[in-house]
Coordinates of C-alpha atoms in Angstrom, one line a residue:
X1 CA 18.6 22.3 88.6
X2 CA 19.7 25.6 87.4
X3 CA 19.0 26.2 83.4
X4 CA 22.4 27.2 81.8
X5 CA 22.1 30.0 79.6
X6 CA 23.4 29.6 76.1
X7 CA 26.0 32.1 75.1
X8 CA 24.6 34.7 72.3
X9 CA 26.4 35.6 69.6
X10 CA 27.7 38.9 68.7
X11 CA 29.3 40.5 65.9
X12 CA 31.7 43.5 67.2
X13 CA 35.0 43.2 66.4
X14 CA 35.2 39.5 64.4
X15 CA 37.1 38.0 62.2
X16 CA 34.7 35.8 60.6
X17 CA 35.3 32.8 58.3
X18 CA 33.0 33.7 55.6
X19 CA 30.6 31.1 53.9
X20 CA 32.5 29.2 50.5
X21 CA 30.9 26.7 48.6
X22 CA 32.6 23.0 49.4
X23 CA 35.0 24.9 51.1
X24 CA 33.2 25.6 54.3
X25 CA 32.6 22.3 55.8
X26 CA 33.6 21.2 59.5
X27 CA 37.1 20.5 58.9
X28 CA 38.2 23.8 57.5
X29 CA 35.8 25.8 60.0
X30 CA 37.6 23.9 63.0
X31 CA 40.7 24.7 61.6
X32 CA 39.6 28.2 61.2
X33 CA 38.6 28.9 65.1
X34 CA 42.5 27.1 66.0
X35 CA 43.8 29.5 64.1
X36 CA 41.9 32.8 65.7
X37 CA 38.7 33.3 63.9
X38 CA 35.9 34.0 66.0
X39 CA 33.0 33.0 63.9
X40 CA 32.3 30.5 61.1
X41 CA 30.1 30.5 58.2
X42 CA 29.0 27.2 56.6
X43 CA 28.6 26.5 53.2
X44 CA 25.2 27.6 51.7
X45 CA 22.7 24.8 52.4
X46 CA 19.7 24.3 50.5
X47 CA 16.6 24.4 52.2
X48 CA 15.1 21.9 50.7
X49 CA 18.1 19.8 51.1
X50 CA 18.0 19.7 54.7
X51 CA 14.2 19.8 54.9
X52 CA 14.8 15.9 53.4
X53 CA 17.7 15.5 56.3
X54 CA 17.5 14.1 59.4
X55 CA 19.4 15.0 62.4
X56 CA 21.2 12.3 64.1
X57 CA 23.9 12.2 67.3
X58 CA 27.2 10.6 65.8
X59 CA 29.0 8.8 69.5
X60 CA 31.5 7.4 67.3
X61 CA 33.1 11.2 65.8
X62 CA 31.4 13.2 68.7
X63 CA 29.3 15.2 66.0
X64 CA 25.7 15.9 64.9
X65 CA 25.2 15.0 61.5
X66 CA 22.1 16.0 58.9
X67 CA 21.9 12.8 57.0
X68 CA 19.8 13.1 53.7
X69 CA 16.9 10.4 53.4
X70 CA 17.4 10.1 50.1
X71 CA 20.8 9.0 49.2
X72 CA 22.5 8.5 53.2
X73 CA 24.6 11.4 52.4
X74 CA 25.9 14.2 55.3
X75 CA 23.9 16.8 54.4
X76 CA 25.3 19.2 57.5
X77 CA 27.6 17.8 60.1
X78 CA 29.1 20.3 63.5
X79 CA 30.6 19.6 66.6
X80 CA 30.5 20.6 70.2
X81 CA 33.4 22.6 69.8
X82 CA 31.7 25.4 67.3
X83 CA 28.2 25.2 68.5
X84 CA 28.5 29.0 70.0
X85 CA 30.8 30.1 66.6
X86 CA 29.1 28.2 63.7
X87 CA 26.6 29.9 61.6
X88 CA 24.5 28.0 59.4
X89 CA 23.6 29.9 56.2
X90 CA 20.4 29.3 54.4
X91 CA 19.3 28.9 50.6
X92 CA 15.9 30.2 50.6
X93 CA 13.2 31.8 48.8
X94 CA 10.7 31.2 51.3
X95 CA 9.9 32.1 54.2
X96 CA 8.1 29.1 55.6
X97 CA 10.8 26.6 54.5
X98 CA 13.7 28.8 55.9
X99 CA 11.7 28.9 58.9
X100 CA 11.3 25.3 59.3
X101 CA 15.1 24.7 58.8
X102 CA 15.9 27.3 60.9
X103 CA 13.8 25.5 63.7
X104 CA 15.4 22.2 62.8
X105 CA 19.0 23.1 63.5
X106 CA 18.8 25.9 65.9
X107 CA 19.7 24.1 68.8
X108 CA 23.3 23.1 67.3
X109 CA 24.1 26.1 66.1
X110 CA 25.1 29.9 67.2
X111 CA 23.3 31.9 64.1
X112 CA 21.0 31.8 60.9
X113 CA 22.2 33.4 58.2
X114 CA 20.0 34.1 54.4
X115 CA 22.0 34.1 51.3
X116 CA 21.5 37.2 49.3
X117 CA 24.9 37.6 47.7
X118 CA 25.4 34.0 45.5
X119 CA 25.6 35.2 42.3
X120 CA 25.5 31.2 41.0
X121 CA 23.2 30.6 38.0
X122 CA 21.9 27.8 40.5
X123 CA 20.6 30.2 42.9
X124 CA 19.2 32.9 40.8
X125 CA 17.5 30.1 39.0
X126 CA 15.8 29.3 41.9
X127 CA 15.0 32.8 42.8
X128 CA 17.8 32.2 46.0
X129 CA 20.8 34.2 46.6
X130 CA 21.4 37.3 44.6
X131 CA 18.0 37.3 43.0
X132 CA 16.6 38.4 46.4
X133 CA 18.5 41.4 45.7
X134 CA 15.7 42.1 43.8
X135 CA 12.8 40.7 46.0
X136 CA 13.3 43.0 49.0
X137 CA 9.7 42.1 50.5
X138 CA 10.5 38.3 49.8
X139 CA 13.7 38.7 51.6
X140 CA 12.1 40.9 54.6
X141 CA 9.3 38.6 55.5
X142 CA 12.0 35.5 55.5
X143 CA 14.3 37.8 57.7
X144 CA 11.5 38.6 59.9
X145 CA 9.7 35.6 60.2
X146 CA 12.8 34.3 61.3
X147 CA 13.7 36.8 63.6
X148 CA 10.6 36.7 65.5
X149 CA 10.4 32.7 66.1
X150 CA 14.2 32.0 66.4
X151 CA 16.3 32.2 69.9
X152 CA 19.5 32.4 67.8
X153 CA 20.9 36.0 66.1
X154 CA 19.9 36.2 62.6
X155 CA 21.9 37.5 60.1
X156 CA 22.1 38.0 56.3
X157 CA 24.6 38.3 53.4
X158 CA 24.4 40.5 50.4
X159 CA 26.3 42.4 47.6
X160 CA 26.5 46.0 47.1
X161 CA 23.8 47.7 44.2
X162 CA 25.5 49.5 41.5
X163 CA 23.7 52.4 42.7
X164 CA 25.8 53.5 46.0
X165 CA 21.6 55.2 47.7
X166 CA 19.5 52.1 46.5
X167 CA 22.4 49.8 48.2
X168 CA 22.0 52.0 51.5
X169 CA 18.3 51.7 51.3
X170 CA 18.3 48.0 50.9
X171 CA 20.4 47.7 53.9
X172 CA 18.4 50.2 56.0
X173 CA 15.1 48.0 55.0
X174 CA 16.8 45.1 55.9
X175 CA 18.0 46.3 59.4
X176 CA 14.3 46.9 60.0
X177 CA 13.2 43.4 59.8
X178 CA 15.4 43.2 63.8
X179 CA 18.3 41.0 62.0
X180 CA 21.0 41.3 64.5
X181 CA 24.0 42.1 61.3
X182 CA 24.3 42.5 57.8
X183 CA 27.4 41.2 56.0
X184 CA 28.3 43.2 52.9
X185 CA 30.5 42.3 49.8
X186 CA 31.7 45.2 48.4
X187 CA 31.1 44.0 44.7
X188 CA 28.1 43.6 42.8
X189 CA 26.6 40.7 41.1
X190 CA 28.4 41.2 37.9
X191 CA 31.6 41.8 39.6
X192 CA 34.5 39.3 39.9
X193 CA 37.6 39.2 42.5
X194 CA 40.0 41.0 39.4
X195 CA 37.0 44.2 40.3
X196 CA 38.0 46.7 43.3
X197 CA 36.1 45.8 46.1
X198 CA 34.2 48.7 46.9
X199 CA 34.9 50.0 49.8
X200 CA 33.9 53.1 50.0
X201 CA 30.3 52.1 49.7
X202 CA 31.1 49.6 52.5
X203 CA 32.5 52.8 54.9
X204 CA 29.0 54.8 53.7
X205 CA 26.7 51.5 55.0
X206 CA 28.7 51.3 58.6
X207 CA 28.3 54.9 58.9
X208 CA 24.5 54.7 58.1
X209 CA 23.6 51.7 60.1
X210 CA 23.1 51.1 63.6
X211 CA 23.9 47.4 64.0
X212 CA 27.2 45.6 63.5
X213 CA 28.5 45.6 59.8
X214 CA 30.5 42.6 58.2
X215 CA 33.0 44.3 55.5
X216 CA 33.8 41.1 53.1
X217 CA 35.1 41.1 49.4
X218 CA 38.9 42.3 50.5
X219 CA 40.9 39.5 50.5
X220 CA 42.5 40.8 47.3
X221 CA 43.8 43.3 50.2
X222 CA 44.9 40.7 52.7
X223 CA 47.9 39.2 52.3
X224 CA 48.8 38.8 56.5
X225 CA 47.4 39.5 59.2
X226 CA 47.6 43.3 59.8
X227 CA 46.0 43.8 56.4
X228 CA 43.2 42.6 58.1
X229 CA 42.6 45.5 60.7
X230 CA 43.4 47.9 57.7
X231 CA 40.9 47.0 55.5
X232 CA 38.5 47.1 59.0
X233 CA 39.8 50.5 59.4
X234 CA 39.1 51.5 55.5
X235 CA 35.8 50.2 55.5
X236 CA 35.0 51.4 59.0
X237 CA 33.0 47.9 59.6
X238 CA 32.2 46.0 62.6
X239 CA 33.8 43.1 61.6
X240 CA 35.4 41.3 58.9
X241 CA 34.5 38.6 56.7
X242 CA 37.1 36.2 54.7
X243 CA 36.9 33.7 51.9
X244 CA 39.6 34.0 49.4
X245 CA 42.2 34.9 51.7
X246 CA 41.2 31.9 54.2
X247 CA 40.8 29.7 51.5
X248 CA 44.1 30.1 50.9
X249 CA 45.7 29.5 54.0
X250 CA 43.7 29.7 56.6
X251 CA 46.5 31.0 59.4
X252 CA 46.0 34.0 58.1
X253 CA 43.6 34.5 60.9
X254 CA 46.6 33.9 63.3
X255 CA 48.2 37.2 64.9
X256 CA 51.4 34.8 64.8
X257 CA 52.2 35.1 61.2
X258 CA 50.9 32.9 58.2
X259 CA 52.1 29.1 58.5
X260 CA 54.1 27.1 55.7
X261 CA 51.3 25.9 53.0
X262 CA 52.9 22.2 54.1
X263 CA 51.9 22.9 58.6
X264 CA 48.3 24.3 57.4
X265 CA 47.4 20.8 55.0
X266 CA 48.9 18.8 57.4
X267 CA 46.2 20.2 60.2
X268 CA 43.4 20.3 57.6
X269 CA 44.0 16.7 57.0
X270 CA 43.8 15.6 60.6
X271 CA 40.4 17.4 60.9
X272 CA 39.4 15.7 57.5
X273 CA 40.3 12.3 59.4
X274 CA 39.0 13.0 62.9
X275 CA 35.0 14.4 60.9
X276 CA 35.6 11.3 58.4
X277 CA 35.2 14.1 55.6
X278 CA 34.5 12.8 52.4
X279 CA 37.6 12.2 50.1
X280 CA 36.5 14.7 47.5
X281 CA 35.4 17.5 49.2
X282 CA 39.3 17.2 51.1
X283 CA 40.8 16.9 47.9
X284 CA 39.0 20.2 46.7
X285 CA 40.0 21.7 49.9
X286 CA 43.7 20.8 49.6
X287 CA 43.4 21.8 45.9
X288 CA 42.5 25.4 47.0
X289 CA 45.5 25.3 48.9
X290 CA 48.0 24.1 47.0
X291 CA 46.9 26.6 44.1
X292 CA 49.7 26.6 41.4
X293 CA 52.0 23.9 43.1
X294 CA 49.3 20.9 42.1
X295 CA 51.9 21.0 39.1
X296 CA 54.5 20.0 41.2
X297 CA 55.7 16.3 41.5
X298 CA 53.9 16.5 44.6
X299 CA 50.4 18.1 43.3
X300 CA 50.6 15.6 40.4
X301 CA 50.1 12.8 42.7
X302 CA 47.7 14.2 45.0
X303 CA 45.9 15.2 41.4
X304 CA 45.4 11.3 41.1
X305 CA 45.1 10.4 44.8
X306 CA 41.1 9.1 45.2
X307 CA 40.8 8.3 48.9
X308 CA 41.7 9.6 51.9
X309 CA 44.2 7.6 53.0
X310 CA 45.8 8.2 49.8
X311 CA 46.1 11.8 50.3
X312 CA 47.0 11.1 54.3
X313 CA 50.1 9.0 52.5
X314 CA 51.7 12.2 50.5
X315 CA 51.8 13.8 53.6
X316 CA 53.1 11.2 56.1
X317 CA 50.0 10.9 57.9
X318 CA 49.4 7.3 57.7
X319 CA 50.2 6.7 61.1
X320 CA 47.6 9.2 62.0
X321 CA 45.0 7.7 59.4
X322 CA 45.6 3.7 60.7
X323 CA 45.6 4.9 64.2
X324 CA 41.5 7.0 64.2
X325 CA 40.6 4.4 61.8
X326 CA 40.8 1.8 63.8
X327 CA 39.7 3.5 66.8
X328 CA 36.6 4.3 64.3
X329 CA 36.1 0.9 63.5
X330 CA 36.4 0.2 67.7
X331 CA 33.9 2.2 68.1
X332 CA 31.2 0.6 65.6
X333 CA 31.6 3.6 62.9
X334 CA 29.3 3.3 60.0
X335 CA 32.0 5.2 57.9
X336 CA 31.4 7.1 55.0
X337 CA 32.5 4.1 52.6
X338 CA 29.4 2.4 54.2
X339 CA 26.9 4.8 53.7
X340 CA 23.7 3.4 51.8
X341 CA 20.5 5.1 51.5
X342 CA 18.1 4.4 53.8
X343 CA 14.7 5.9 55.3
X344 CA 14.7 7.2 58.7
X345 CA 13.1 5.2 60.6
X346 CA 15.9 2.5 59.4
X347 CA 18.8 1.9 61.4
X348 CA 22.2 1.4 59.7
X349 CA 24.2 -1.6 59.9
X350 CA 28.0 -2.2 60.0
X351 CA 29.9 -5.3 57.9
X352 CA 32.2 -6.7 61.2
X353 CA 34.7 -7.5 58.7
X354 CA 35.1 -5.9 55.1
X355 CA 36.9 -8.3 53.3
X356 CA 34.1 -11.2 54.9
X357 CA 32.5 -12.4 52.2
X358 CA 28.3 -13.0 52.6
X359 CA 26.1 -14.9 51.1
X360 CA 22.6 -12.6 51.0
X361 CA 19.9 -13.9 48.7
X362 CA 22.2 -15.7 47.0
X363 CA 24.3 -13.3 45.8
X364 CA 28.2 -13.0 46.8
X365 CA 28.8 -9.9 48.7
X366 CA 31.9 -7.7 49.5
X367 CA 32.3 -4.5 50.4
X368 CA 35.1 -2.9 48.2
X369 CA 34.7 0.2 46.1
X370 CA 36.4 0.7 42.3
X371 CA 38.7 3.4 42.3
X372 CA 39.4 4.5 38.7
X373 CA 43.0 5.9 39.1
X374 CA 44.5 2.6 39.8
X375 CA 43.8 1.4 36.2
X376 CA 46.3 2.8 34.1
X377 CA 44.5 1.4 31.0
X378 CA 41.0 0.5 29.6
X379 CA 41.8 -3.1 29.5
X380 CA 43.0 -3.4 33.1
X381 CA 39.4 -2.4 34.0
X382 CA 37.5 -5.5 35.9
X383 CA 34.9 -5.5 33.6
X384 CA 37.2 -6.0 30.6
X385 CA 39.2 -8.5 32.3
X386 CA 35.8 -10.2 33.4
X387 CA 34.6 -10.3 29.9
X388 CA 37.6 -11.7 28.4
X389 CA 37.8 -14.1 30.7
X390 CA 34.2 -15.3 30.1
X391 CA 35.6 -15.2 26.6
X392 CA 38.4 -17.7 27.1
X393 CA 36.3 -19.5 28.8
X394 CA 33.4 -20.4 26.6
X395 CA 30.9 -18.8 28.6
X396 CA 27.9 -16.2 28.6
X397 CA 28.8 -12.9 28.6
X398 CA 28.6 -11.3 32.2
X399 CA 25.1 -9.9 32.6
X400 CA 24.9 -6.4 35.2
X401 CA 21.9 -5.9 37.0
X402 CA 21.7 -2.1 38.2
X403 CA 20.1 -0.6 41.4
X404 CA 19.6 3.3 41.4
X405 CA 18.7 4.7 45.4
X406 CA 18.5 8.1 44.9
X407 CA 22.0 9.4 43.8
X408 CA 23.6 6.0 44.2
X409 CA 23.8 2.5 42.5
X410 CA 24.2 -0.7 43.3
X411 CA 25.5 -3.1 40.4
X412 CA 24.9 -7.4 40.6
X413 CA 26.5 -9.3 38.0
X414 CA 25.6 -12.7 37.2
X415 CA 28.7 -14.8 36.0
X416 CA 28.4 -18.6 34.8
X417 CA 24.9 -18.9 37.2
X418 CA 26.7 -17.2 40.0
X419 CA 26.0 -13.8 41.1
X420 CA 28.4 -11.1 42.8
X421 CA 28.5 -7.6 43.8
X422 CA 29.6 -4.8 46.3
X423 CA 27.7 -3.4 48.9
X424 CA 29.4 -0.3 48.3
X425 CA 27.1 2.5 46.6
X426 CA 28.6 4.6 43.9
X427 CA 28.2 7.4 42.7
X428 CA 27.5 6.2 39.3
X429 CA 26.3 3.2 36.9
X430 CA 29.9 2.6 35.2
X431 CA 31.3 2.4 38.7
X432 CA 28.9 0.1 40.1
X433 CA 29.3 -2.2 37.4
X434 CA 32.9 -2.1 37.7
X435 CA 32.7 -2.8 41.4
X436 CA 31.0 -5.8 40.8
X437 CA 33.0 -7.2 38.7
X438 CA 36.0 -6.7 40.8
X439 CA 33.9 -9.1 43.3
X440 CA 33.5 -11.2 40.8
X441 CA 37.4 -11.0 39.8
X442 CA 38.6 -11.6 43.4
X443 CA 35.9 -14.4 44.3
X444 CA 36.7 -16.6 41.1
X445 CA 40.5 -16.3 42.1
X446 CA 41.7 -14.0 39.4
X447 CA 43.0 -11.7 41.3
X448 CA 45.0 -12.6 44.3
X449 CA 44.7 -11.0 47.9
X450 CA 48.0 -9.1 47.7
X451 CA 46.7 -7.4 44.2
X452 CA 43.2 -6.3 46.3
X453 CA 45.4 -5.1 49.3
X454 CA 47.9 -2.7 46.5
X455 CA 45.4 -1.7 44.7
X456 CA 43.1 -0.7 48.0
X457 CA 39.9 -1.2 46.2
X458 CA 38.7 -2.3 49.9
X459 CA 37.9 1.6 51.1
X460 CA 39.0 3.5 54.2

């Protein structure tokens, strides 16, 4: 059998979704290739957060996901469809971890990129991102050992030096280590998007270096999609680079003209649903969207919408929501309502039926999560209800036994010698607690079916 040859990437003439903290994820970067761009950045990811993942073939949403030991989270998740556009951009101050993650995800994606621009207290902290800016031989000898035991292009990301011949010099060191580009944000550390991008300096670097150029830092520049090739032609770049701009609304990589805010979150949101992206990280997608209008009638809601089939509701997508979630459920997915944590060598199970309740070790089990928004008050809370019935009822006060797994807990509360809780892991202690008291609520009949269904405390 002949041995296909993977496509290499290149970097002449791109437009290039640039990497954007939460905002980057698979959703937004499919939406970005629809839409025209030819290569896509991922979020930063740690390396030592995905040095704890491990990799795992999803049949269910037809992706590869990084699942984090610690806490069953998606550390990384792609898809056949970007495998030849994605780039995957490292967190690193070393070069034998960046190596190591490089090696662990190289056959999923198109590139390796290092972080040198973040100018994040997080990342400096950690002597990451901008703080390499710094560390030149730190930052060659990861570009290099990378370079020279990867099959994929590697790349890396900076921000200009106030001093226009130190900035050139970095970048001519850099080149030097074989890196395939350099992409180049024309501000500096200090510098915020209300600063010029400087592009000038950006033109000088092109002209200097002999591999392809990213220009990024101008979408204070791009408001269509012509502006695009102008601020190509100012810089005199390779390629260019957009976050803000994208961000925004990402048809600005279409040559047909930006779409109506309403066409681009109605396409984001069927990604969101076909990758089973996690409600918050769609809501603070959508957010960066909608921009100003979250004070509308219709931002207000989405403001206090928790899930995602809430959100699919404000924009009549709960046709679309019902009909992959039950092909989902079909299929034997292990949603993200169902993650627990879990060591690797463990496989995951599935509840057939979430409303079912167990009995496991004698406690009452049911899988429903407490969402805070549909409380209006502190004495609607299940816990407050749960303790004033216990109240009313001459009995001991409920007792809440708390299990931490990493990032997540796990509440069990013992009522009248009977115990109850929700296999759902939350994110924190109050919620946990709250959760199981809702089970408790719901299996002591004091709060009917129809209240459970309104309320969708069961989660999509």
């Amino acid at each position: 059998m002949i041995k296909m040859e993977r496509k290499r990437l290149n970097y002449e003439n791109k437009l290039i979704l640039a990497p954007m903290v939460r905002i980057g994820t698979l959703p937004m970067r499919l939406l970005a290739l629809d839409y025209g761009a030819d290569v896509v950045y991922t979020e930063e990811l740690i390396d030592w957060k995905l040095l704890r993942s491990f990799r795992r073939e999803n049949d269910v949403l037809g992706t590869i996901d990084y699942i984090d030991k610690t806490d069953g989270t998606v550390t990384f998740r792609t898809c056949p469809k970007e495998k030849d556009k994605v780039v995957l951009q490292i967190g690193t101050c070393d070069a034998a971890r960046a190596l190591k993650v490089a090696k662990m995800v190289e056959q999923d994606v198109a590139g390796i990129d290092l972080n040198m621009g973040c100018p994040k207290l997080f990342s400096l902290i950690g002597k990451m991102g901008a703080a390499l800016l710094k560390e030149p031989e730190t930052a060659t000898n990861i570009l290099k050992t990378l370079v020279d035991n990867l099959n994929i292009p590697v790349t890396c990301k900076i921000r200009v030096l106030p001093d226009i011949d130190k900035t050139i010099e970095l970048c001519e060191l850099l080149q030097s280590t074989g890196i395939a580009a350099i992409a180049v944000h024309g501000r500096t550390v200090h510098e915020r998007p209300q600063h010029m991008n400087r592009n000038e300096v950006l033109k000088k670097i092109s002209n200097r270096l002999s591999i392809p150029v990213i220009a990024n830092g101008g979408s204070k520049e791009i408001q269509k999609y012509s502006d695009i090739f102008k601020f190509k032609e100012i810089t005199g770049c390779s390629s260019v680079m957009l976050a803000r701009a994208a961000e925004w609304n990402c048809s600005i990589f279409s040559e047909k003209g930006l779409l109506p805010m309403e066409d681009v979150i109605k396409s984001y949101l069927k990604y969101a649903v076909d990758c089973d992206n996690s409600p918050s990280n769609t809501k603070y997608c959508i957010q960066n969207i909608l921009r100003e209008q979250q004070e509308s009638t219709l931002g207000k809601k989405f403001l206090s919408s928790q899930t995602l089939e809430q959100i699919c509701n404000l924009w009549d997508l709960s046709d679309y929501f019902y009909l992959k979630k039950k092909e989902f459920e079909e299929k034997g997915l292990l949603g993200r309502s169902q993650v627990s944590p879990m060591k690797e060598d463990e496989k995951q199970t599935q509840l057939c039926n979430k409303r079912k309740i167990l009995e496991e070790e004698d406690v009452i089990l049911m899988h429903c999560a407490f969402l805070r928004n549909n409380y209006i008050t502190d004495l609607e809370l299940p816990k407050t209800v749960l303790h004033k019935w216990t109240q009313t009822q001459r009995k001991k006060m409920p007792n809440y036994n708390t299990q931490q797994k990493g990032k997540l807990f796990r509440s069990i509360v013992t009522v009248d010698g009977r115990k109850y809780g929700s296999s759902f892991w939350e994110k924190n202690k109050k919620w946990a607690e709250q959760g199981a008291a809702l089970v408790c609520l719901f299996s002591l009949g004091l709060i009917s079916e129809k209240t459970f269904d309104t309320n969708s405390n069961v989660p999509s």
